[in-house]
Amino acid sequence: MIPSRKIRLLAAASALFIFLAAPPVTAREAQSEKARASGAPAAEARPALWKISDRDTTIYLFGTIHILPEELGWFRGPVKRAFRSADQVVTETMTDSPETLQAIFAEKGIRRDGRTLRESLDDTQRENLEKSLSDLGLAVNSFDQFESWYAGLLLSLIPLKAAGYDQAKGVENQIDAMAKASGVARHPLETAEYQIGLFAALPEASQRAYLSEVLEQLPTLKEDVAKLVKAWRRGRAEELAELLNDDESDETMRKVLITDRNQAWAKWLEGRLAQPGVVFVAVGAGHLAGAGSVQEQLSRDGIRTVRVQ
């Protein structure tokens, strides 16, 4: 079993990958339906899909992977039909303004306490950071201006980008681009500023623990993520739950980044059920699996979730 905290670190970081990588994916960059039909066949994927419904409302819940190393054939079957039937597409956030995002990161991710990042770390943390930066071919002072959480995010993404993970292949980005191209109503559950603020507001102890665990995971990151992607493409929700959420090492981080958000999203879904229509909701797969998942929050209020795929 992969140490789950390693995968959980990626899950936390990958939620912001779309902000750190490049401008938003456009409809032209997203695969068209014609390309899917006539191009080289992508590796087949059957990721998990659920629905909740009442007399006049159906809401699909689709667990995404924010970053992928290759195009996978996930847009087919029940997922494709659910998306096409929707009159509203909901994602965690929307990234229509890269300039605004850069300004938010500059505001919240740059140190202003007069000390460098390395000066704020203990001897062991500083040595591990300098070694990791050197191993990546970067100068040891490359991240001196960053807060601990921002350094951790960037460090976890550098080897993934080098391994071929990019923004255009992220499932949520493709969904958002297709929704934009089709003209269907789009709705974000959170703003980008709110998501980034969650990291920035973490206690310093949690931020440093996060950075330390990122440094620890770097040597095996690609292999760990490959197992996560494999579980996702096969629709193994419970395996994903184990990889993402078991053996949580920082309860504060889990509460802020996972549990509290799941509760808020469940409340939004309950409210949306009161309005007629069909809604396609795409959020990180870690939110739809295991203890404290969105489905579990819904069940506490008597709302039944049905597995579709």
JSON list of N, CA, C and O in Angstrom, two decimals, residues 46-75:
[
{"chain": "A", "resi": 46, "resn": "ARG", "atom": "N", "xyz": [-12.99, 4.05, -17.23]},
{"chain": "A", "resi": 46, "resn": "ARG", "atom": "CA", "xyz": [-14.37, 4.02, -16.76]},
{"chain": "A", "resi": 46, "resn": "ARG", "atom": "C", "xyz": [-14.42, 4.57, -15.33]},
{"chain": "A", "resi": 46, "resn": "ARG", "atom": "O", "xyz": [-14.70, 3.82, -14.39]},
{"chain": "A", "resi": 47, "resn": "PRO", "atom": "N", "xyz": [-14.12, 5.85, -15.17]},
{"chain": "A", "resi": 47, "resn": "PRO", "atom": "CA", "xyz": [-14.12, 6.43, -13.83]},
{"chain": "A", "resi": 47, "resn": "PRO", "atom": "C", "xyz": [-15.52, 6.48, -13.23]},
{"chain": "A", "resi": 47, "resn": "PRO", "atom": "O", "xyz": [-16.53, 6.42, -13.95]},
{"chain": "A", "resi": 48, "resn": "ALA", "atom": "N", "xyz": [-15.58, 6.57, -11.93]},
{"chain": "A", "resi": 48, "resn": "ALA", "atom": "CA", "xyz": [-16.84, 6.47, -11.21]},
{"chain": "A", "resi": 48, "resn": "ALA", "atom": "C", "xyz": [-17.76, 7.66, -11.47]},
{"chain": "A", "resi": 48, "resn": "ALA", "atom": "O", "xyz": [-17.31, 8.81, -11.59]},
{"chain": "A", "resi": 49, "resn": "LEU", "atom": "N", "xyz": [-19.06, 7.35, -11.55]},
{"chain": "A", "resi": 49, "resn": "LEU", "atom": "CA", "xyz": [-20.10, 8.36, -11.76]},
{"chain": "A", "resi": 49, "resn": "LEU", "atom": "C", "xyz": [-21.29, 7.98, -10.90]},
{"chain": "A", "resi": 49, "resn": "LEU", "atom": "O", "xyz": [-21.70, 6.81, -10.88]},
{"chain": "A", "resi": 50, "resn": "TRP", "atom": "N", "xyz": [-21.84, 8.96, -10.18]},
{"chain": "A", "resi": 50, "resn": "TRP", "atom": "CA", "xyz": [-23.02, 8.75, -9.36]},
{"chain": "A", "resi": 50, "resn": "TRP", "atom": "C", "xyz": [-24.10, 9.75, -9.74]},
{"chain": "A", "resi": 50, "resn": "TRP", "atom": "O", "xyz": [-23.84, 10.70, -10.49]},
{"chain": "A", "resi": 51, "resn": "LYS", "atom": "N", "xyz": [-25.31, 9.54, -9.19]},
{"chain": "A", "resi": 51, "resn": "LYS", "atom": "CA", "xyz": [-26.35, 10.55, -9.36]},
{"chain": "A", "resi": 51, "resn": "LYS", "atom": "C", "xyz": [-27.22, 10.60, -8.12]},
{"chain": "A", "resi": 51, "resn": "LYS", "atom": "O", "xyz": [-27.36, 9.62, -7.38]},
{"chain": "A", "resi": 52, "resn": "ILE", "atom": "N", "xyz": [-27.79, 11.77, -7.89]},
{"chain": "A", "resi": 52, "resn": "ILE", "atom": "CA", "xyz": [-28.85, 11.95, -6.92]},
{"chain": "A", "resi": 52, "resn": "ILE", "atom": "C", "xyz": [-30.01, 12.57, -7.67]},
{"chain": "A", "resi": 52, "resn": "ILE", "atom": "O", "xyz": [-29.81, 13.30, -8.65]},
{"chain": "A", "resi": 53, "resn": "SER", "atom": "N", "xyz": [-31.22, 12.27, -7.25]},
{"chain": "A", "resi": 53, "resn": "SER", "atom": "CA", "xyz": [-32.35, 12.78, -8.02]},
{"chain": "A", "resi": 53, "resn": "SER", "atom": "C", "xyz": [-33.60, 12.84, -7.16]},
{"chain": "A", "resi": 53, "resn": "SER", "atom": "O", "xyz": [-33.70, 12.18, -6.12]},
{"chain": "A", "resi": 54, "resn": "ASP", "atom": "N", "xyz": [-34.55, 13.65, -7.63]},
{"chain": "A", "resi": 54, "resn": "ASP", "atom": "CA", "xyz": [-35.89, 13.65, -7.08]},
{"chain": "A", "resi": 54, "resn": "ASP", "atom": "C", "xyz": [-36.86, 13.71, -8.26]},
{"chain": "A", "resi": 54, "resn": "ASP", "atom": "O", "xyz": [-36.49, 13.36, -9.39]},
{"chain": "A", "resi": 55, "resn": "ARG", "atom": "N", "xyz": [-38.07, 14.15, -8.04]},
{"chain": "A", "resi": 55, "resn": "ARG", "atom": "CA", "xyz": [-39.09, 14.08, -9.07]},
{"chain": "A", "resi": 55, "resn": "ARG", "atom": "C", "xyz": [-38.71, 14.85, -10.34]},
{"chain": "A", "resi": 55, "resn": "ARG", "atom": "O", "xyz": [-38.98, 14.39, -11.45]},
{"chain": "A", "resi": 56, "resn": "ASP", "atom": "N", "xyz": [-38.09, 16.02, -10.20]},
{"chain": "A", "resi": 56, "resn": "ASP", "atom": "CA", "xyz": [-37.82, 16.85, -11.38]},
{"chain": "A", "resi": 56, "resn": "ASP", "atom": "C", "xyz": [-36.37, 17.31, -11.50]},
{"chain": "A", "resi": 56, "resn": "ASP", "atom": "O", "xyz": [-36.06, 18.20, -12.28]},
{"chain": "A", "resi": 57, "resn": "THR", "atom": "N", "xyz": [-35.48, 16.70, -10.75]},
{"chain": "A", "resi": 57, "resn": "THR", "atom": "CA", "xyz": [-34.07, 17.10, -10.78]},
{"chain": "A", "resi": 57, "resn": "THR", "atom": "C", "xyz": [-33.16, 15.88, -10.77]},
{"chain": "A", "resi": 57, "resn": "THR", "atom": "O", "xyz": [-33.39, 14.94, -10.01]},
{"chain": "A", "resi": 58, "resn": "THR", "atom": "N", "xyz": [-32.14, 15.89, -11.61]},
{"chain": "A", "resi": 58, "resn": "THR", "atom": "CA", "xyz": [-31.10, 14.87, -11.60]},
{"chain": "A", "resi": 58, "resn": "THR", "atom": "C", "xyz": [-29.75, 15.55, -11.53]},
{"chain": "A", "resi": 58, "resn": "THR", "atom": "O", "xyz": [-29.47, 16.47, -12.32]},
{"chain": "A", "resi": 59, "resn": "ILE", "atom": "N", "xyz": [-28.94, 15.14, -10.58]},
{"chain": "A", "resi": 59, "resn": "ILE", "atom": "CA", "xyz": [-27.59, 15.69, -10.44]},
{"chain": "A", "resi": 59, "resn": "ILE", "atom": "C", "xyz": [-26.59, 14.55, -10.52]},
{"chain": "A", "resi": 59, "resn": "ILE", "atom": "O", "xyz": [-26.63, 13.62, -9.72]},
{"chain": "A", "resi": 60, "resn": "TYR", "atom": "N", "xyz": [-25.69, 14.61, -11.51]},
{"chain": "A", "resi": 60, "resn": "TYR", "atom": "CA", "xyz": [-24.63, 13.63, -11.65]},
{"chain": "A", "resi": 60, "resn": "TYR", "atom": "C", "xyz": [-23.39, 14.11, -10.90]},
{"chain": "A", "resi": 60, "resn": "TYR", "atom": "O", "xyz": [-23.05, 15.30, -10.94]},
{"chain": "A", "resi": 61, "resn": "LEU", "atom": "N", "xyz": [-22.72, 13.19, -10.24]},
{"chain": "A", "resi": 61, "resn": "LEU", "atom": "CA", "xyz": [-21.48, 13.49, -9.52]},
{"chain": "A", "resi": 61, "resn": "LEU", "atom": "C", "xyz": [-20.34, 12.70, -10.17]},
{"chain": "A", "resi": 61, "resn": "LEU", "atom": "O", "xyz": [-20.32, 11.47, -10.11]},
{"chain": "A", "resi": 62, "resn": "PHE", "atom": "N", "xyz": [-19.41, 13.41, -10.76]},
{"chain": "A", "resi": 62, "resn": "PHE", "atom": "CA", "xyz": [-18.31, 12.79, -11.49]},
{"chain": "A", "resi": 62, "resn": "PHE", "atom": "C", "xyz": [-16.99, 13.16, -10.83]},
{"chain": "A", "resi": 62, "resn": "PHE", "atom": "O", "xyz": [-16.66, 14.34, -10.67]},
{"chain": "A", "resi": 63, "resn": "GLY", "atom": "N", "xyz": [-16.23, 12.14, -10.42]},
{"chain": "A", "resi": 63, "resn": "GLY", "atom": "CA", "xyz": [-14.93, 12.38, -9.80]},
{"chain": "A", "resi": 63, "resn": "GLY", "atom": "C", "xyz": [-13.84, 12.54, -10.83]},
{"chain": "A", "resi": 63, "resn": "GLY", "atom": "O", "xyz": [-13.65, 11.67, -11.69]},
{"chain": "A", "resi": 64, "resn": "THR", "atom": "N", "xyz": [-13.12, 13.64, -10.76]},
{"chain": "A", "resi": 64, "resn": "THR", "atom": "CA", "xyz": [-12.11, 13.96, -11.76]},
{"chain": "A", "resi": 64, "resn": "THR", "atom": "C", "xyz": [-10.69, 13.74, -11.24]},
{"chain": "A", "resi": 64, "resn": "THR", "atom": "O", "xyz": [-10.45, 13.63, -10.04]},
{"chain": "A", "resi": 65, "resn": "ILE", "atom": "N", "xyz": [-9.77, 13.72, -12.17]},
{"chain": "A", "resi": 65, "resn": "ILE", "atom": "CA", "xyz": [-8.34, 13.81, -11.89]},
{"chain": "A", "resi": 65, "resn": "ILE", "atom": "C", "xyz": [-7.88, 15.12, -12.52]},
{"chain": "A", "resi": 65, "resn": "ILE", "atom": "O", "xyz": [-8.03, 15.32, -13.72]},
{"chain": "A", "resi": 66, "resn": "HIS", "atom": "N", "xyz": [-7.36, 16.02, -11.72]},
{"chain": "A", "resi": 66, "resn": "HIS", "atom": "CA", "xyz": [-7.02, 17.35, -12.21]},
{"chain": "A", "resi": 66, "resn": "HIS", "atom": "C", "xyz": [-5.83, 17.32, -13.17]},
{"chain": "A", "resi": 66, "resn": "HIS", "atom": "O", "xyz": [-5.65, 18.24, -13.98]},
{"chain": "A", "resi": 67, "resn": "ILE", "atom": "N", "xyz": [-4.99, 16.29, -13.04]},
{"chain": "A", "resi": 67, "resn": "ILE", "atom": "CA", "xyz": [-3.80, 16.20, -13.89]},
{"chain": "A", "resi": 67, "resn": "ILE", "atom": "C", "xyz": [-3.65, 14.77, -14.39]},
{"chain": "A", "resi": 67, "resn": "ILE", "atom": "O", "xyz": [-3.86, 13.83, -13.64]},
{"chain": "A", "resi": 68, "resn": "LEU", "atom": "N", "xyz": [-3.31, 14.62, -15.66]},
{"chain": "A", "resi": 68, "resn": "LEU", "atom": "CA", "xyz": [-3.12, 13.30, -16.25]},
{"chain": "A", "resi": 68, "resn": "LEU", "atom": "C", "xyz": [-1.89, 13.33, -17.16]},
{"chain": "A", "resi": 68, "resn": "LEU", "atom": "O", "xyz": [-1.56, 14.37, -17.74]},
{"chain": "A", "resi": 69, "resn": "PRO", "atom": "N", "xyz": [-1.23, 12.17, -17.33]},
{"chain": "A", "resi": 69, "resn": "PRO", "atom": "CA", "xyz": [-0.03, 12.13, -18.18]},
{"chain": "A", "resi": 69, "resn": "PRO", "atom": "C", "xyz": [-0.34, 11.84, -19.63]},
{"chain": "A", "resi": 69, "resn": "PRO", "atom": "O", "xyz": [0.54, 11.96, -20.48]},
{"chain": "A", "resi": 70, "resn": "GLU", "atom": "N", "xyz": [-1.56, 11.44, -19.94]},
{"chain": "A", "resi": 70, "resn": "GLU", "atom": "CA", "xyz": [-1.92, 11.09, -21.31]},
{"chain": "A", "resi": 70, "resn": "GLU", "atom": "C", "xyz": [-3.42, 11.23, -21.46]},
{"chain": "A", "resi": 70, "resn": "GLU", "atom": "O", "xyz": [-4.17, 11.31, -20.49]},
{"chain": "A", "resi": 71, "resn": "GLU", "atom": "N", "xyz": [-3.86, 11.29, -22.71]},
{"chain": "A", "resi": 71, "resn": "GLU", "atom": "CA", "xyz": [-5.29, 11.35, -22.96]},
{"chain": "A", "resi": 71, "resn": "GLU", "atom": "C", "xyz": [-5.91, 9.98, -22.71]},
{"chain": "A", "resi": 71, "resn": "GLU", "atom": "O", "xyz": [-5.45, 8.97, -23.23]},
{"chain": "A", "resi": 72, "resn": "LEU", "atom": "N", "xyz": [-6.93, 9.96, -21.87]},
{"chain": "A", "resi": 72, "resn": "LEU", "atom": "CA", "xyz": [-7.63, 8.72, -21.56]},
{"chain": "A", "resi": 72, "resn": "LEU", "atom": "C", "xyz": [-9.06, 8.82, -22.08]},
{"chain": "A", "resi": 72, "resn": "LEU", "atom": "O", "xyz": [-9.67, 9.88, -22.06]},
{"chain": "A", "resi": 73, "resn": "GLY", "atom": "N", "xyz": [-9.59, 7.70, -22.53]},
{"chain": "A", "resi": 73, "resn": "GLY", "atom": "CA", "xyz": [-10.93, 7.70, -23.11]},
{"chain": "A", "resi": 73, "resn": "GLY", "atom": "C", "xyz": [-12.02, 7.66, -22.06]},
{"chain": "A", "resi": 73, "resn": "GLY", "atom": "O", "xyz": [-12.80, 6.70, -21.99]},
{"chain": "A", "resi": 74, "resn": "TRP", "atom": "N", "xyz": [-12.10, 8.71, -21.26]},
{"chain": "A", "resi": 74, "resn": "TRP", "atom": "CA", "xyz": [-13.10, 8.75, -20.20]},
{"chain": "A", "resi": 74, "resn": "TRP", "atom": "C", "xyz": [-14.43, 9.35, -20.66]},
{"chain": "A", "resi": 74, "resn": "TRP", "atom": "O", "xyz": [-15.47, 9.10, -20.05]},
{"chain": "A", "resi": 75, "resn": "PHE", "atom": "N", "xyz": [-14.42, 10.14, -21.75]},
{"chain": "A", "resi": 75, "resn": "PHE", "atom": "CA", "xyz": [-15.64, 10.81, -22.19]},
{"chain": "A", "resi": 75, "resn": "PHE", "atom": "C", "xyz": [-16.41, 9.90, -23.14]},
{"chain": "A", "resi": 75, "resn": "PHE", "atom": "O", "xyz": [-16.36, 10.03, -24.36]}
]
